Each structure stands twice: as structure tokens, then as C-alpha cells.
XYZ file of C-alpha atoms in Angstrom:
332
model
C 7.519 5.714 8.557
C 8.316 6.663 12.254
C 11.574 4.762 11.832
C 12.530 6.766 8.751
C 11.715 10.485 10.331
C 14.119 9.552 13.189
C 17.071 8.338 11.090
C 16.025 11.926 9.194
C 16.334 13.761 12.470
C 19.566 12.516 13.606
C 20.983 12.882 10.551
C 20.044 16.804 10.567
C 21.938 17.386 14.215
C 25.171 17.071 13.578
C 24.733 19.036 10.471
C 23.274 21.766 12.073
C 26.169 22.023 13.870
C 28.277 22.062 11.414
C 26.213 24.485 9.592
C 26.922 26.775 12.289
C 30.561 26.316 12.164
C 30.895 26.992 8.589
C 28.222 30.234 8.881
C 30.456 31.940 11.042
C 33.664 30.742 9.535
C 32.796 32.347 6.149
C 31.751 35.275 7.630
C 35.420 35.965 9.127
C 36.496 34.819 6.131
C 37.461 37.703 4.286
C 40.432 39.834 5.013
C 39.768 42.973 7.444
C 36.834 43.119 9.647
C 34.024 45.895 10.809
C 36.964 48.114 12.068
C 38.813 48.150 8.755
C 35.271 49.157 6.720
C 35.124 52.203 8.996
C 38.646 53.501 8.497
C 38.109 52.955 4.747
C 35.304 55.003 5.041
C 36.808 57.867 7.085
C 39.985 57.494 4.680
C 37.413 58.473 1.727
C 36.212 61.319 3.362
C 39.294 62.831 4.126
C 39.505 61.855 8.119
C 42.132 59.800 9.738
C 40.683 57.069 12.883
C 42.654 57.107 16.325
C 44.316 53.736 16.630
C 43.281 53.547 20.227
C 40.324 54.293 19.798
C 39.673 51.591 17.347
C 41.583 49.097 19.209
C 39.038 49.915 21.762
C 35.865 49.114 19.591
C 37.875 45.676 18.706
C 38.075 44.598 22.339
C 34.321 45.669 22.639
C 33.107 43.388 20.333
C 35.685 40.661 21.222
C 37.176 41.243 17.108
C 40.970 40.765 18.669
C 40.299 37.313 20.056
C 41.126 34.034 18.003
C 37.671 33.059 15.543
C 37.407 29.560 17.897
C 36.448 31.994 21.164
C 34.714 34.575 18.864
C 32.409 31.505 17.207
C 31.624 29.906 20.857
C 30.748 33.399 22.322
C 28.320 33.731 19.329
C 27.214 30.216 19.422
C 26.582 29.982 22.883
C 24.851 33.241 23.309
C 22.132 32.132 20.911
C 21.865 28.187 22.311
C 21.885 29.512 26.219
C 20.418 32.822 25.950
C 18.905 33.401 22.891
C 21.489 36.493 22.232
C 22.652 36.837 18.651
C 24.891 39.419 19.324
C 25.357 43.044 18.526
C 25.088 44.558 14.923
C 28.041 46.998 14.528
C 26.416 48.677 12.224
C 22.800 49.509 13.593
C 23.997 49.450 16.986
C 21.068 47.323 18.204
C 20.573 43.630 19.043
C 20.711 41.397 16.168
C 17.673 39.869 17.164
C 15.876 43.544 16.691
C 17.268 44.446 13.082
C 15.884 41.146 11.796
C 12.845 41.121 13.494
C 11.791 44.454 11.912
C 12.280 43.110 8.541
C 10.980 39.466 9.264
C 7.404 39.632 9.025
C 7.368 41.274 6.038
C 9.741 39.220 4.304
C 7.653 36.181 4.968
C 4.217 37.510 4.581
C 5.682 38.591 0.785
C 7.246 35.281 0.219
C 4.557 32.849 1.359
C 1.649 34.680 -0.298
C 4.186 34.423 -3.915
C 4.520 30.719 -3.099
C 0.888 30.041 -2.621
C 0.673 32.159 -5.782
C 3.315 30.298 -7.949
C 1.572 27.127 -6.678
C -1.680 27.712 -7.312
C -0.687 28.802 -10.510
C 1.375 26.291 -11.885
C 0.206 22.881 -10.956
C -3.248 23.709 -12.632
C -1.848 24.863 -15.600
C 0.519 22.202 -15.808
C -1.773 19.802 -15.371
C -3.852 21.286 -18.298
C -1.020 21.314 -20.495
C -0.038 17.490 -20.021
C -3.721 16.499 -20.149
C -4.111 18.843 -23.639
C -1.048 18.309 -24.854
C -0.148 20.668 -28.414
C -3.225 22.486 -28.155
C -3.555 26.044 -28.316
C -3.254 26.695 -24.870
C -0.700 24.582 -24.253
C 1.506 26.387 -27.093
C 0.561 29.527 -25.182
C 1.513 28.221 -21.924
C 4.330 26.997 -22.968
C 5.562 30.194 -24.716
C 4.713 31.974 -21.068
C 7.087 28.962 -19.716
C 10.040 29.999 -21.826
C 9.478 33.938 -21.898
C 8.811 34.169 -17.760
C 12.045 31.612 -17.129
C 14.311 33.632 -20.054
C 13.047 37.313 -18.518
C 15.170 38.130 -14.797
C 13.299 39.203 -12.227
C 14.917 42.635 -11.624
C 14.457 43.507 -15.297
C 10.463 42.844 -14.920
C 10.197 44.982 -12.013
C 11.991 47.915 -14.016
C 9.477 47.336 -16.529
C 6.604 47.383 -14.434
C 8.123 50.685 -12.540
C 8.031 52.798 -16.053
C 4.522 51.380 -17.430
C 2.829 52.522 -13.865
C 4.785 55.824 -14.097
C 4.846 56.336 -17.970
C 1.056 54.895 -18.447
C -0.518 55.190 -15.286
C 1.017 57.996 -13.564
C 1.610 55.870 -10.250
C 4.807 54.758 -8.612
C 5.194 50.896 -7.543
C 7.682 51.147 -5.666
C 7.775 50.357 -1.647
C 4.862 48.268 -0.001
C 3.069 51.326 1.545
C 1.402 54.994 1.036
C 4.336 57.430 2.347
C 1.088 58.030 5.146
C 1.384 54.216 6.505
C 5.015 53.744 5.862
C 5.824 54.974 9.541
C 2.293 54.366 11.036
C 1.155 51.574 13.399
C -0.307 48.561 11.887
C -4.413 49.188 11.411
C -6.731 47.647 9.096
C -5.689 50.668 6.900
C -2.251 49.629 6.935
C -3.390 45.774 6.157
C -5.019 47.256 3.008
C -2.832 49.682 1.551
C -0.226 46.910 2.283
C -1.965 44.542 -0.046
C -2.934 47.383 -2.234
C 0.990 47.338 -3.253
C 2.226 44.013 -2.119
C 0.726 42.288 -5.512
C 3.826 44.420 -7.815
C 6.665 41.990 -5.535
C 4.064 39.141 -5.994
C 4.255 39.073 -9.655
C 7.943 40.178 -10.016
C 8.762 37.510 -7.833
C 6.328 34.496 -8.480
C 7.216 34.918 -12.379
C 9.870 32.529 -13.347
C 8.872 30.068 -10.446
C 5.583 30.134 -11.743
C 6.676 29.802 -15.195
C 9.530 27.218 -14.297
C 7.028 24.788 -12.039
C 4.517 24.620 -15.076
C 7.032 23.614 -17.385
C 8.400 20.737 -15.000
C 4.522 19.572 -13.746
C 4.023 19.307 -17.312
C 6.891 17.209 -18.193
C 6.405 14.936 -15.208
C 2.822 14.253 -15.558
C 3.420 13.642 -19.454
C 5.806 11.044 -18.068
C 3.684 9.601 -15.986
C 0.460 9.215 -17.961
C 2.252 6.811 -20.788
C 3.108 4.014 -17.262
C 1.179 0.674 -17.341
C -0.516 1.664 -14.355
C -2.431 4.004 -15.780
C -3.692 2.392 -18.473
C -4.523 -0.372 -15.865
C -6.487 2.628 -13.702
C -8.020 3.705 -16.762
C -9.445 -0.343 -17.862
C -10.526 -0.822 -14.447
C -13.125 2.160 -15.155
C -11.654 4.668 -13.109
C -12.859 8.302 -14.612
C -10.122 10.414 -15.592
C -10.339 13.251 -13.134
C -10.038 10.503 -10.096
C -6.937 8.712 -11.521
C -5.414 12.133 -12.535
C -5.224 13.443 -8.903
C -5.424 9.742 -7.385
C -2.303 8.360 -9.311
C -0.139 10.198 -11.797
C -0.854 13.697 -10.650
C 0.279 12.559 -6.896
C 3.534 11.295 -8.167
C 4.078 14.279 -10.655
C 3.668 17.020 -7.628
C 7.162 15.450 -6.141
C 9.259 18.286 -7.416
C 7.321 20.947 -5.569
C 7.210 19.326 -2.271
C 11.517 18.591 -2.449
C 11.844 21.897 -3.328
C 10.492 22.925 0.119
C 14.025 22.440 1.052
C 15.425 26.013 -0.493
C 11.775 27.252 -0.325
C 11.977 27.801 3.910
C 14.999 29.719 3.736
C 13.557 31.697 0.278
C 10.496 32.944 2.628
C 12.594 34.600 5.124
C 15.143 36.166 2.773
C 13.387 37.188 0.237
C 14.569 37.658 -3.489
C 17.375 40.665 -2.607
C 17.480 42.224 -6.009
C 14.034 42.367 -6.513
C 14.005 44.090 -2.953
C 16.350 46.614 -4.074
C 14.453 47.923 -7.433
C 11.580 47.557 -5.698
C 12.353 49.405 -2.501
C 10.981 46.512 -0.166
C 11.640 46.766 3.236
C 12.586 42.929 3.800
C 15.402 41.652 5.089
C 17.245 40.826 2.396
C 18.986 43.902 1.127
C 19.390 44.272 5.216
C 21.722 41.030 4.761
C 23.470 42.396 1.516
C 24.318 45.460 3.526
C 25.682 43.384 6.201
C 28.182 41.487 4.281
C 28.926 45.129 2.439
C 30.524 46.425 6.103
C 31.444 43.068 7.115
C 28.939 43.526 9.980
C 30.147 40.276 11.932
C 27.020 38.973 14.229
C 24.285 39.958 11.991
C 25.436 38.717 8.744
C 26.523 35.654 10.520
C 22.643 35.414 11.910
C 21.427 35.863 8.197
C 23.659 33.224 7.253
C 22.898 30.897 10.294
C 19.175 31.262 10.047
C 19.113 30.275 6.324
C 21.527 27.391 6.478
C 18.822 26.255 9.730
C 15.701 26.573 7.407
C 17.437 24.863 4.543
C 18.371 21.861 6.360
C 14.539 21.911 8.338
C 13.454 22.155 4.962
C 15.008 19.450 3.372
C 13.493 17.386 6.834
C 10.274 18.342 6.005
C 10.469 17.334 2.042
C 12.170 13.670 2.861
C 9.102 13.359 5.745
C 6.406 14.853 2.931
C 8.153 12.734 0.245
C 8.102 9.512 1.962
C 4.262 10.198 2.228
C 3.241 11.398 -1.349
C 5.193 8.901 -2.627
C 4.921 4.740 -1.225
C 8.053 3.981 -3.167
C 10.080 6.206 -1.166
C 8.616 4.506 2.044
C 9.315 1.168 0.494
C 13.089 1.985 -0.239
C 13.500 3.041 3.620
C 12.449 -0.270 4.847
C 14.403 -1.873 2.969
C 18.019 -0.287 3.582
């Protein structure tokens, strides 16, 4: 086991650094840079930018030197010093902008994960176990309707029944009194007073997507030899459900963990929008928008770092849910 973690772990530092090559290559990717957004913007309202003084702004945040020197500045800031650079666009430290929004984003994300989890793995187990009953029609039908419906559209929907039925807005995560106020144990309330809206939005086709496959791979699994061998040997069937079959089955949910890390920090961005969450990110689509350099570079950085951590932590969880994984490694 030790031996495969460390083959895991070297494998994942040299990508990481490639990952941050890449990140900041397709960031400077696109014609133009920060410079050109704001003289597109003046040009639309009519005002004309002073070349020097532009060329000035370009030497301040090193946009006339080749991308090599502009990608080890940025690089090496963050390794040495922890610096991330500038936003253009805020005019604060990356590490600041993020920050604000970071919290939030995750607190949002991993209480909808622990929501879509605890959700679907019951309720696909009930469905394999009760296979064509009625409430495995019915949870099936929920399977196809919450995959089939977007996101963004549900949270519209939700928006006019509160207002139209209810008389209440959804939108944001707090009263316009706590939006601006300190946190308090006020704050923690109203915040979870709102926060279940982005829950649902967002946990509904994961939710709905995870049942479907815990269903299909626990069907699979129940029709193996070895648990019809469990089930002469006299084992009951709640103990070989969750001792054999059900412990393979769950695979898909732990090596999705992988795209699951860098979902809790960014959040579902469309969702954010309709919704009028103050996560990070719409804060990232708006970065990409002005072609703010450093911070959508961060975004980019921090979720290419968190999906390749995550994809560490699925092979290490992976190798032990599942003894034929483990087996595999020694052998190779």
C-alpha cells in the first residue's frame, strides 16, 4: 500500500508543474491583454486612453515582458513568497479577492456534497435491493427528470414560485441586514436560513445522477458468485450488502473525488449567477471577461492543484475500498 501512495505522489509532481505551466499559458493565450479590455471600454464610452499612460500600466504589471519571465515572476512569487500577484481589476492582492469568496464557496459546496451523498447511496441502494417496485419506478423517474432538468433553469423556477407563491425572494445567501455585517450566530443562521435554495439547485442532478449509477453498480454486483457464496454461508443480507457488494458499488463516488476538490472551491458559476451567490466563481468568470492576468491564472492554478490532489486522494481511497486495486499494484 505504502509502495503504491509513493509511486502516486511522484507521479503528481511533475504534473503539478506542468499544470502550472499550462494555467498560465492559457491565460495569455488569447489575443490582447488587461490593457486592451480597458481601451475597449473607454472606446465604448466615447473616451480615447493616453498611449503613455498605458504603456506605463504595462511595465507596472510586467505585461511588456516575454510570457517565460511573466510565468516565473508569477510562479515564483507564489512557491517563495506566497504572492499571487496583483488583480488588475480589483486592485488588491490576489490572495485577498479569493479569500473573500473562499469560505463561502466551500461551506456551499461541501454541505451539497454531503447532501447529494447522503442522498443517493441510500436510495440507490434501495432501488437495486427492490428492484421494479414502486419506489424504484419513482426513483428512477426522479433519476431521469433531475439529470434531464439544468441547474440554472431549476433555480429560475424556484425564484418565481417563492416570489409568485410565497411572496419571498431566494436570491443571495443573506438578509440585506447581515449581508455587510460581521459574522455572529445571527449571521450563521440567517446564512443557513437561505443557503438550502443553492443546496438543492445544486445537489439536484448529482443527486439524481449518483442514484442512478449506485443502482446500476450494485445490480451488477449482487448477480457475482460471491454473493451467492456470502449469502449460503448464512451471512444476513444487511451484513453482506454493506460488507461486500455495497463496498465495491460505492467506487464511483470515491474516484469522483478527483473533480469533486476543485468543484468545492469553485462552485457551480451559473447557478451563482441566477442565484446571486457571493462565491468565487462568477469572481473567476469575471476575470477571464477582462482578461485579468494573475487572478484568473490563480483560479485556474488552484483548480488544476485540487484536481490532481484529488485524483491522489481517490487512487489512495480506491486502493483501500477496493483489494483488487491493491492486488494489481503489487503486481506491476
Amino acid at each position: 500500500m505504502l509502495q503504491y501512495i509513493v509511486k502516486r505522489v511522484l507521479v503528481a509532481i511533475p504534473t503539478l508543474i506542468l499544470v502550472s505551466m499550462i494555467s498560465f499559458l492559457t491565460i495569455t493565450l488569447p489575443p490582447g491583454d488587461y490593457m486592451d479590455s480597458i481601451v475597449a471600454q473607454l472606446a465604448a464610452s466615447g473616451q480615447i486612453a493616453a498611449k503613455d499612460e498605458l504603456d506605463s500600466m504595462r511595465a507596472r504589471y510586467g505585461l511588456d515582458q516575454p510570457v517565460y519571465v511573466q510565468y516565473w515572476k508569477w510562479i515564483s512569487g507564489i512557491v517563495l513568497r506566497g504572492d499571487w500577484g496583483e488583480s488588475f481589476q480589483w486592485g488588491r492582492p490576489v490572495t485577498t479577492v479569493i479569500g473573500d469568496r473562499m469560505w463561502l464557496t466551500i461551506a456551499i459546496s461541501f454541505i451539497t456534497l454531503l447532501f447529494t451523498w447522503a442522498l443517493a447511496i441510500p436510495i440507490g441502494i434501495y432501488s437495486a435491493t427492490h428492484q421494479y417496485s414502486f419506489f424504484d419506478h419513482l426513483f428512477t423517474t426522479f433519476g431521469f427528470i433531475g439529470v434531464a432538468t439544468p441547474n440554472f433553469l431549476l433555480a429560475l423556477i424556484l425564484i418565481y414560485v417563492a416570489f409568485a407563491w410565497f411572496d419571498t425572494g431566494v436570491v443571495g445567501l443573506f438578509s440585506p441586514e447581515y449581508v455587510s455585517a460581521p459574522w455572529s450566530f445571527g449571521k450563521v443562521l440567517d446564512f443557513l436560513k437561505h443557503v438550502w435554495v443553492a443546496i438543492v439547485v445544486i445537489g439536484m442532478s448529482g443527486t439524481a445522477g449518483l442514484i442512478r449509477v449506485m443502482r446500476a453498480n450494485l445490480l451488477d454486483e449482487l448477480h457475482k458468485p460471491y454473493v451467492i457464496t456470502a449469502r449460503a454461508k448464512g451471512l444476513t443480507e444487511r451484513r453482506l450488502l454493506v460488507k461486500y457488494p455495497v463496498r465495491v458499488a460505492i467506487n464511483p463516488f470515491v474516484s469522483t473525488i478527483g473533480w469533486t476538490l476543485p468543484a468545492l472551491f469553485s462552485g457551480t458559476t451559473i447557478v451563482a449567477i441566477v442565484l446571486g451567490l457571493p462565491t468565487s466563481g462568477p469572481t473567476f468568470l469575471q476575470a477571464l471577461m477582462q482578461q485579468d492576468m494573475y487572478l484568473a491564472g490563480s483560479f485556474v492554478l488552484i483548480l488544476s492543484v485540487l484536481t490532481v490532489i484529488g485524483t491522489l486522494i481517490s487512487d489512495v481511497l480506491l486502493a483501500w475500498v477496493d483489494p483488487r486495486i491493491r492486488l494489481e499494484s503489487k503486481q506491476q
